[in-house]
Amino acid sequence: MDIVNPATEEVVATVPDTTREEVDAAVARAVKAQTAWAALPPGDRARHLRRFADAVDAHLEELAALEVREAGHPIGNARWEAGNARDLLEYAAAGIERLSGSQIPVAGGLDVTFHEPLGVVAVIAPWNFPMPIAAWGFAPALAAGNAVLLKPAETTPLTALRLAGLGLEAGLPEGLFQVLPGAGPVAGDALVGHRDVAKVVFTGSTAVGKQIMAKCAADVKRVTLELGGKSPNIVFADADVERAAAAAPGSFLDNTGQDCCARSRILVQRSVYDRFMELLEPAVKSFVVGDPTDPATQMGPLISAAHRERVRSYVPESAPAAIRGEVPAGKGFWYPATVLEGGPRDRAAVEEVFGPVAVVIPFEDEAEAVRIANATDYGLSGSVWTRDVSRALRVSRAVAAGNLSVNSHSSVRYWTPFGGFKQSGLGRELGPGALSAFTETKNVFIAIDPVEESK
Ligand code: NAD
């Protein structure tokens, strides 16, 4: 597979395409490695993962530069992404000695629970945040005593391959953490269908997620799905409208809008609509688009020419965009920041665009804002801008989504739970429960002989 730099259109690497037979061999190696790994004392496993985290930290610049080359991410974002993989390993390592079960009061004996590892876990990752999303899966899965087979997206396998290399250099046992670059319907499908894979952690489109869930059902395989989104950014008239408008561009332009949490529907209360649009225009136009290797750059290109065509199809030729940014001329899969004005049923307001395109929709009151916000099959994230604490809480509780933020757009921290309602996903990742999601709870009852019998 040729790996193309989205900013220059140059082929930067060629990577082998894993076959079904190679997947079988990798699973067999993983099964063997997992048995030995799970038998290690918890403190030893934790030390291994801390060393892995240190190796990632020592190669942060190299990993970030790879991400710039294969995904076109601005270098500032890419450094954060590499740091996130390190932080996830440290957080997971710290959970190993804390993965304790419970002791439950029962008659006639002792009842205790254990968190048993699942075995071999497949992590299937998308191209939009290659390092963080892979690490959301592999770090807690390894920590909980599992082996991991990571299938990166076709376009972005380089950082995944380097991370696995760093794991080996840091002393992880052979076969425990393997990366299998290749096609979703081949390498990905072989992993999902393999009897010795106990759990699939899938992040990607809702369409593929549904197929994977159906296939997992055949073996009652465990599955976590992190899928698409169409998240609302709700701005009430009583908000600090200047701050809301200043923050809005980052919420749908960061990562060139290729973000499952992108706030791509901006709902604005009608009484401040004109003021908000006046403030939004200069904010969007000052978002710095350009060479991803320049630390001042905030937005790079889209991932591929095909994806750019898909994004373009959401912007009707007939209706001029309310706001349009600039992009560099010449090579690269550039697409300008675009703000449309529209209704809640427009195609761009309903489907996930996964590009730097937002639709602004007016609303009258709180009830209408909540109704529009929830009129979607997705339910991943959302933001509420208001100075009224009660409204902030009412609306946060009423919006059917997994990750809400008030007067902010932040939604992902490795130490807080993350996941979607409705068709945005199934299960939760990150946060205090991250390791438990890679275990089965086992209950053991031990009878205690009564005093009389022992005499
Ligand atoms: P995609 O569904 O096309 O591919 C995701 C991964 O699945 C890739 O590695 C691909 O090779 C693999 N795949 C494809 N077909 C497969 C099959 N039949 N069997 C097994 N694996 C298969 O998604 P994408 O275009 O890479 O990513 C974009 C999507 O990911 C967007 O919809 C976005 O919202 C979503 N996403 C969700 C989250 C979240 O946490 N909810 C995070 C990031 C991205």
Coordinates of C-alpha atoms and ligand atoms in Angstrom, one line a residue:
M1 CA 0.0 0.0 0.0
D2 CA 1.4 3.4 -1.0
I3 CA 1.1 6.0 1.8
V4 CA 0.6 9.5 0.5
N5 CA 1.3 12.8 2.2
P6 CA -2.0 14.7 2.0
A7 CA -0.3 18.1 1.9
T8 CA 2.1 17.3 -0.9
E9 CA 0.5 14.2 -2.7
E10 CA 4.0 12.5 -2.5
V11 CA 4.3 8.8 -1.7
V12 CA 6.2 8.8 1.6
A13 CA 6.2 5.0 2.2
T14 CA 5.1 1.6 0.9
V15 CA 3.6 -0.8 3.5
P16 CA 2.8 -4.5 3.1
D17 CA -0.9 -5.5 2.9
T18 CA -1.6 -8.2 5.5
T19 CA -3.3 -11.3 4.1
R20 CA -5.8 -13.5 5.9
E21 CA -3.1 -16.2 6.3
E22 CA -0.8 -13.7 8.0
V23 CA -3.6 -12.6 10.3
D24 CA -4.1 -16.3 11.4
A25 CA -0.3 -16.6 12.1
A26 CA -0.4 -13.3 14.0
V27 CA -3.3 -14.5 16.1
A28 CA -1.5 -17.7 17.0
R29 CA 1.6 -15.7 18.1
A30 CA -0.6 -13.4 20.2
V31 CA -2.4 -16.4 21.9
K32 CA 1.0 -17.7 23.0
A33 CA 2.3 -14.3 24.1
Q34 CA -0.9 -13.5 26.1
T35 CA -0.7 -16.6 28.3
A36 CA 2.8 -15.6 29.5
W37 CA 1.9 -11.9 29.8
A38 CA -1.2 -12.6 31.9
A39 CA 0.9 -14.8 34.3
L40 CA 3.4 -12.0 35.0
P41 CA 3.1 -10.3 38.4
P42 CA 1.0 -7.1 38.1
G43 CA 4.0 -4.9 39.1
D44 CA 6.1 -6.4 36.3
R45 CA 3.4 -5.7 33.7
A46 CA 3.2 -2.2 34.9
R47 CA 6.9 -1.7 34.6
H48 CA 6.8 -3.0 31.0
L49 CA 4.2 -0.4 30.1
R50 CA 6.0 2.4 31.9
R51 CA 9.1 1.6 29.8
F52 CA 7.0 1.6 26.7
A53 CA 5.6 5.0 27.7
D54 CA 9.1 6.3 28.2
A55 CA 10.1 5.0 24.8
V56 CA 7.2 6.9 23.2
D57 CA 8.2 10.0 25.1
A58 CA 11.8 9.8 23.9
H59 CA 10.5 9.5 20.3
L60 CA 7.8 12.1 20.5
E61 CA 9.2 14.3 17.7
E62 CA 9.8 11.3 15.4
L63 CA 6.2 10.1 15.9
A64 CA 4.8 13.6 15.4
A65 CA 6.7 14.0 12.2
L66 CA 5.4 10.7 10.9
E67 CA 1.8 11.8 11.7
V68 CA 2.4 15.0 9.8
R69 CA 3.7 13.0 6.8
E70 CA 1.0 10.4 6.6
A71 CA -2.1 12.3 7.9
G72 CA -1.3 15.9 7.1
H73 CA -1.9 17.0 10.7
P74 CA -0.4 20.3 11.8
I75 CA 2.7 19.6 13.8
G76 CA 1.3 21.1 17.0
N77 CA -1.6 18.7 16.9
A78 CA 0.7 15.8 16.0
R79 CA 2.9 16.5 19.0
W80 CA -0.2 16.4 21.2
E81 CA -1.3 13.1 19.6
A82 CA 2.1 11.4 20.3
G83 CA 2.0 12.8 23.9
N84 CA -1.5 11.4 24.3
A85 CA -0.3 7.8 23.4
R86 CA 2.4 8.2 26.0
D87 CA -0.1 9.5 28.6
L88 CA -2.5 6.6 27.9
L89 CA 0.3 4.1 28.5
E90 CA 1.2 5.7 31.8
Y91 CA -2.5 5.9 32.9
A92 CA -3.1 2.3 32.0
A93 CA 0.2 1.2 33.7
A94 CA -1.0 2.9 36.9
G95 CA -4.2 0.9 36.8
I96 CA -2.7 -2.6 36.8
E97 CA -2.0 -2.8 40.5
R98 CA -5.4 -1.2 41.2
L99 CA -7.4 -3.6 39.1
S100 CA -8.9 -5.2 42.2
G101 CA -12.1 -7.2 42.5
S102 CA -14.6 -7.2 45.4
Q103 CA -15.3 -9.2 48.4
I104 CA -19.0 -9.8 48.8
P105 CA -20.7 -10.9 52.1
V106 CA -22.2 -14.4 51.8
A107 CA -23.3 -17.1 54.1
G108 CA -21.0 -20.2 54.6
G109 CA -17.9 -18.9 53.0
L110 CA -16.0 -16.2 51.2
D111 CA -17.1 -14.7 47.9
V112 CA -14.6 -12.8 45.8
T113 CA -14.4 -11.4 42.2
F114 CA -11.5 -11.4 39.8
H115 CA -11.0 -9.4 36.6
E116 CA -9.7 -12.0 34.2
P117 CA -8.2 -10.8 30.9
L118 CA -10.1 -11.6 27.8
G119 CA -7.2 -13.0 25.8
V120 CA -6.5 -11.6 22.3
V121 CA -8.1 -8.2 21.5
A122 CA -8.3 -6.7 18.0
V123 CA -8.2 -2.9 17.8
I124 CA -9.4 -1.6 14.4
A125 CA -8.6 2.1 14.1
P126 CA -9.6 5.0 11.7
W127 CA -7.3 7.4 10.0
N128 CA -8.4 10.7 11.7
F129 CA -6.5 10.3 15.0
P130 CA -4.3 7.3 14.3
M131 CA -2.2 7.4 17.4
P132 CA -4.6 8.5 20.1
I133 CA -7.4 6.2 19.0
A134 CA -5.1 3.2 18.7
A135 CA -3.8 3.9 22.2
W136 CA -7.3 4.2 23.7
G137 CA -7.6 0.5 22.8
F138 CA -4.1 -1.0 23.1
A139 CA -2.9 0.7 26.3
P140 CA -5.8 -0.5 28.6
A141 CA -6.1 -3.8 26.8
L142 CA -2.4 -4.7 27.4
A143 CA -2.6 -3.4 31.0
A144 CA -5.5 -5.7 31.7
G145 CA -3.4 -8.7 30.6
N146 CA -4.4 -9.1 27.0
A147 CA -2.5 -9.4 23.7
V148 CA -3.4 -6.8 21.1
L149 CA -3.5 -6.9 17.3
L150 CA -3.9 -3.4 15.9
K151 CA -5.3 -2.9 12.4
P152 CA -4.6 0.7 11.4
A153 CA -6.5 2.5 8.7
E154 CA -5.2 1.9 5.1
T155 CA -4.0 5.5 4.8
T156 CA -2.3 5.9 8.1
P157 CA -0.3 2.8 9.3
L158 CA 3.1 4.4 9.9
T159 CA 2.7 5.7 13.4
A160 CA 1.1 2.4 14.5
L161 CA 4.0 0.4 13.1
R162 CA 6.5 2.7 14.8
L163 CA 4.6 2.4 18.1
A164 CA 4.7 -1.4 18.0
G165 CA 8.5 -1.1 17.2
L166 CA 9.0 1.1 20.2
G167 CA 7.1 -1.4 22.4
L168 CA 9.5 -4.2 21.3
E169 CA 12.5 -1.9 21.8
A170 CA 11.2 -1.2 25.3
G171 CA 11.1 -4.9 26.1
L172 CA 7.5 -6.0 25.4
P173 CA 7.4 -9.7 24.7
E174 CA 7.4 -10.7 21.0
G175 CA 3.9 -11.3 19.7
L176 CA 2.1 -9.4 22.5
F177 CA 1.4 -6.2 20.5
Q178 CA 1.4 -6.6 16.7
V179 CA 0.4 -4.2 14.0
L180 CA -1.3 -5.6 10.9
P181 CA -1.6 -2.9 8.2
G182 CA -4.0 -3.8 5.5
A183 CA -7.4 -3.5 3.9
G184 CA -10.5 -3.4 6.2
P185 CA -12.4 -6.0 4.3
V186 CA -9.4 -8.4 4.3
A187 CA -7.1 -8.0 7.4
G188 CA -9.9 -6.3 9.4
D189 CA -12.5 -8.8 8.5
A190 CA -10.2 -11.7 9.2
L191 CA -9.6 -10.4 12.7
V192 CA -13.3 -9.8 13.4
G193 CA -14.1 -13.4 12.3
H194 CA -11.3 -15.1 14.1
R195 CA -12.4 -17.6 16.8
D196 CA -9.4 -16.7 19.0
V197 CA -10.0 -13.0 19.0
A198 CA -12.1 -12.4 22.1
K199 CA -13.0 -8.7 21.6
V200 CA -13.1 -6.2 18.8
V201 CA -12.6 -2.5 19.6
F202 CA -13.7 -0.7 16.5
T203 CA -13.5 3.1 15.8
G204 CA -14.8 4.2 12.4
S205 CA -17.9 4.8 10.4
T206 CA -21.3 3.7 11.6
A207 CA -21.9 1.7 8.4
V208 CA -18.8 -0.5 9.0
G209 CA -19.5 -0.6 12.8
K210 CA -22.9 -2.2 12.1
Q211 CA -21.3 -4.9 9.9
I212 CA -18.7 -5.6 12.6
M213 CA -21.3 -5.8 15.3
A214 CA -23.3 -8.3 13.3
K215 CA -20.3 -10.4 12.6
C216 CA -19.3 -10.4 16.3
A217 CA -22.7 -11.8 17.1
A218 CA -21.9 -15.1 15.5
D219 CA -19.4 -15.9 18.3
V220 CA -20.9 -13.6 21.0
K221 CA -17.6 -11.7 20.7
R222 CA -17.2 -8.7 22.9
V223 CA -17.3 -5.5 20.9
T224 CA -16.9 -1.8 21.6
L225 CA -18.0 0.7 18.8
E226 CA -16.9 4.3 18.6
L227 CA -18.7 5.6 15.5
G228 CA -19.8 8.8 13.8
G229 CA -21.2 12.0 15.1
K230 CA -23.2 15.1 14.2
S231 CA -22.7 17.1 17.3
P232 CA -24.5 20.3 18.2
N233 CA -23.0 23.5 19.5
I234 CA -25.9 25.3 21.1
V235 CA -25.5 29.1 21.7
F236 CA -28.1 30.7 23.9
A237 CA -28.7 34.5 23.9
D238 CA -27.6 34.7 27.5
A239 CA -24.2 33.3 26.7
D240 CA -21.0 35.3 26.4
V241 CA -21.6 35.5 22.6
E242 CA -18.1 36.9 21.9
R243 CA -16.5 33.8 23.5
A244 CA -18.9 31.4 21.9
A245 CA -18.1 32.8 18.4
A246 CA -14.3 32.9 19.1
A247 CA -14.4 29.2 20.1
A248 CA -16.7 27.9 17.4
P249 CA -14.1 27.7 14.6
G250 CA -11.8 25.3 16.5
S251 CA -14.8 23.1 17.3
F252 CA -15.4 22.2 13.6
L253 CA -12.1 23.1 12.0
D254 CA -9.6 21.3 14.3
N255 CA -8.2 18.3 12.4
T256 CA -9.8 19.8 9.3
G257 CA -13.2 18.7 10.7
Q258 CA -12.2 15.1 10.5
D259 CA -13.2 14.6 14.1
C260 CA -16.0 12.4 15.3
C261 CA -16.8 15.1 18.0
A262 CA -16.8 18.0 15.5
R263 CA -19.5 20.5 16.4
S264 CA -20.8 20.7 12.9
R265 CA -24.3 21.9 13.7
I266 CA -24.2 25.4 15.3
L267 CA -27.6 26.2 16.8
V268 CA -27.9 29.9 17.7
Q269 CA -30.8 31.6 19.5
R270 CA -32.5 33.9 17.0
S271 CA -32.2 37.1 19.1
V272 CA -28.3 36.9 18.9
Y273 CA -28.1 35.1 15.5
D274 CA -26.9 38.2 13.5
R275 CA -24.4 39.3 16.1
F276 CA -23.0 35.7 16.3
M277 CA -22.6 35.5 12.5
E278 CA -20.8 38.9 12.5
L279 CA -18.4 37.6 15.1
L280 CA -18.0 34.2 13.5
E281 CA -16.8 35.4 10.1
P282 CA -13.5 37.0 11.2
A283 CA -12.9 34.1 13.6
V284 CA -13.2 31.5 10.8
K285 CA -11.2 33.6 8.4
S286 CA -8.3 34.0 10.9
F287 CA -8.0 30.2 11.5
V288 CA -4.5 29.6 10.1
V289 CA -4.5 27.1 7.2
G290 CA -1.3 26.0 5.5
D291 CA 1.9 23.9 5.7
P292 CA 1.4 21.3 8.4
T293 CA 5.1 21.4 9.3
D294 CA 4.7 25.1 10.4
P295 CA 4.0 25.3 14.1
A296 CA 1.7 28.3 13.5
T297 CA -0.6 26.2 11.3
Q298 CA -4.0 25.3 12.8
M299 CA -5.6 23.5 9.9
G300 CA -4.0 21.2 7.3
P301 CA -5.5 19.3 4.2
L302 CA -8.1 16.5 4.2
I303 CA -6.8 13.0 4.2
S304 CA -7.3 12.2 0.4
A305 CA -8.6 13.4 -2.9
A306 CA -11.6 10.9 -2.6
H307 CA -12.5 12.3 0.8
R308 CA -12.3 15.9 -0.5
E309 CA -14.9 15.0 -3.2
R310 CA -17.2 13.5 -0.6
V311 CA -16.9 16.7 1.6
R312 CA -17.4 18.9 -1.5
S313 CA -20.7 17.1 -2.2
Y314 CA -22.2 18.5 0.9
V315 CA -21.8 22.1 -0.2
P316 CA -24.5 22.9 -2.7
E317 CA -23.4 24.9 -5.8
S318 CA -26.7 26.8 -5.7
A319 CA -26.6 28.1 -2.1
P320 CA -23.5 30.3 -1.6
A321 CA -21.7 29.6 1.7
A322 CA -22.2 32.3 4.4
I323 CA -18.5 32.2 5.3
R324 CA -15.7 30.7 3.2
G325 CA -12.0 30.5 4.2
E326 CA -8.9 30.4 2.0
V327 CA -6.6 27.4 1.2
P328 CA -3.1 27.2 -0.3
A329 CA -2.9 26.8 -4.1
G330 CA -1.1 23.8 -5.7
K331 CA -0.7 20.3 -4.5
G332 CA -2.5 18.8 -1.5
F333 CA -6.1 17.8 -0.6
W334 CA -7.1 21.2 0.6
Y335 CA -10.7 22.3 1.3
P336 CA -11.6 25.7 2.8
A337 CA -13.4 26.3 6.0
T338 CA -17.1 26.6 5.1
V339 CA -20.1 27.8 7.0
L340 CA -23.6 27.2 5.6
E341 CA -26.8 28.7 6.8
G342 CA -29.7 26.3 6.7
G343 CA -32.4 24.2 8.2
P344 CA -32.1 21.2 10.4
R345 CA -33.2 18.8 7.6
D346 CA -30.5 19.9 5.1
R347 CA -28.2 17.0 4.1
A348 CA -25.2 18.9 5.5
A349 CA -27.1 19.3 8.8
V350 CA -28.1 15.6 9.0
E351 CA -25.1 13.5 7.7
E352 CA -21.6 13.5 9.1
V353 CA -19.5 15.5 6.6
F354 CA -16.1 14.8 8.3
G355 CA -14.7 18.0 6.8
P356 CA -14.4 21.7 7.7
V357 CA -18.0 22.4 7.1
A358 CA -20.6 23.6 9.6
V359 CA -24.3 24.5 9.3
V360 CA -25.7 27.4 11.4
I361 CA -29.4 26.9 12.4
P362 CA -31.5 29.4 14.3
F363 CA -33.8 28.4 17.2
E364 CA -36.4 30.2 19.3
D365 CA -36.2 28.7 22.7
E366 CA -34.7 26.0 24.9
A367 CA -37.2 23.4 24.0
E368 CA -36.6 23.9 20.3
A369 CA -32.8 23.9 20.7
V370 CA -33.1 20.5 22.5
R371 CA -35.5 19.2 19.9
I372 CA -33.1 20.1 17.0
A373 CA -30.1 18.8 18.9
N374 CA -31.7 15.4 19.3
A375 CA -33.1 15.1 15.8
T376 CA -30.3 12.9 14.7
D377 CA -29.4 9.2 14.8
Y378 CA -26.0 10.2 16.3
G379 CA -25.3 11.1 19.9
L380 CA -21.6 11.5 20.5
S381 CA -20.8 15.1 21.8
G382 CA -22.2 18.5 22.2
S383 CA -21.6 22.0 23.7
V384 CA -23.9 24.4 25.5
W385 CA -23.1 28.1 25.8
T386 CA -25.1 29.9 28.5
R387 CA -24.4 31.9 31.6
D388 CA -27.4 30.3 33.3
V389 CA -26.2 27.3 35.4
S390 CA -29.7 25.7 35.6
R391 CA -30.1 25.9 31.8
A392 CA -26.6 24.5 31.3
L393 CA -27.5 21.5 33.5
R394 CA -31.0 21.1 32.0
V395 CA -29.8 21.1 28.4
S396 CA -26.7 18.9 29.2
R397 CA -29.1 16.3 30.7
A398 CA -31.6 16.6 27.9
V399 CA -29.2 16.3 24.9
A400 CA -28.9 12.6 24.1
A401 CA -25.1 12.3 23.7
G402 CA -22.2 10.8 25.6
N403 CA -19.9 13.8 26.0
L404 CA -21.2 17.3 26.7
S405 CA -19.3 20.5 27.5
V406 CA -20.6 23.8 28.9
N407 CA -18.9 27.0 27.7
S408 CA -16.2 24.9 26.2
H409 CA -15.7 22.4 23.4
S410 CA -13.5 19.9 25.2
S411 CA -14.9 16.4 25.3
V412 CA -12.0 13.9 25.4
R413 CA -9.6 13.4 28.3
Y414 CA -8.0 10.0 28.8
W415 CA -9.1 9.9 32.4
T416 CA -12.8 10.5 31.8
P417 CA -15.2 8.1 30.1
F418 CA -15.9 8.6 26.4
G419 CA -18.4 7.1 24.0
G420 CA -21.6 7.6 22.1
F421 CA -25.4 7.3 22.6
K422 CA -27.6 6.0 19.9
Q423 CA -25.8 5.1 16.6
S424 CA -22.6 6.9 17.7
G425 CA -21.4 3.8 19.5
L426 CA -21.6 1.0 22.1
G427 CA -19.7 0.8 25.3
R428 CA -17.2 3.3 26.8
E429 CA -13.5 3.9 26.5
L430 CA -11.0 5.8 28.6
G431 CA -11.7 6.9 32.2
P432 CA -11.5 5.0 35.4
G433 CA -13.3 1.9 33.8
A434 CA -10.9 1.6 30.9
L435 CA -9.1 -1.5 32.1
S436 CA -12.3 -3.3 33.3
A437 CA -13.6 -3.1 29.7
F438 CA -10.9 -5.6 28.7
T439 CA -11.7 -8.1 31.4
E440 CA -14.4 -10.6 32.3
T441 CA -15.6 -10.6 35.9
K442 CA -15.3 -14.0 37.6
N443 CA -17.0 -14.7 40.8
V444 CA -15.5 -17.4 43.1
F445 CA -17.2 -18.7 46.2
I446 CA -15.0 -20.6 48.7
A447 CA -17.0 -22.6 51.3
I448 CA -15.7 -22.4 54.9
D449 CA -16.1 -25.6 56.9
P450 CA -18.2 -25.0 60.0
V451 CA -16.5 -25.4 63.4
E452 CA -18.5 -28.5 64.3
E453 CA -17.4 -30.5 61.2
S454 CA -13.7 -29.7 61.8
K455 CA -13.8 -31.3 65.3
Ligands
NAD1 P1 -14.1 3.3 8.3 O1 -15.2 2.7 9.0 O2 -14.0 3.4 6.8 O3 -12.7 2.5 8.7 C1 -12.3 2.3 10.0 C2 -11.4 1.1 10.1 O4 -12.2 0.0 9.8 C3 -10.3 1.1 9.1 O5 -9.1 0.6 9.8 C4 -10.8 0.2 8.0 O6 -9.7 -0.4 7.3 C5 -11.5 -0.8 8.9 N1 -12.6 -1.5 8.1 C6 -13.2 -1.1 7.0 N2 -14.1 -2.1 6.6 C7 -13.9 -3.2 7.4 C8 -14.5 -4.5 7.5 N3 -15.5 -4.9 6.7 N4 -14.1 -5.3 8.5 C9 -13.2 -4.9 9.4 N5 -12.6 -3.6 9.4 C10 -13.0 -2.8 8.4 O7 -13.9 4.7 9.0 P2 -12.8 5.8 8.6 O8 -13.2 6.5 7.4 O9 -11.4 5.3 8.7 O10 -13.0 6.8 9.9 C11 -13.9 7.8 9.9 C12 -15.1 7.5 10.7 O11 -14.6 7.2 12.1 C13 -16.0 8.6 10.9 O12 -17.4 8.2 10.8 C14 -15.8 9.1 12.4 O13 -16.9 9.7 13.0 C15 -15.5 7.8 13.0 N6 -14.7 8.1 14.3 C16 -15.4 7.8 15.5 C17 -14.7 8.1 16.7 C18 -15.4 7.9 18.0 O14 -14.7 7.8 19.0 N7 -16.7 7.8 18.1 C19 -13.4 8.6 16.6 C20 -12.8 8.8 15.4 C21 -13.5 8.5 14.2

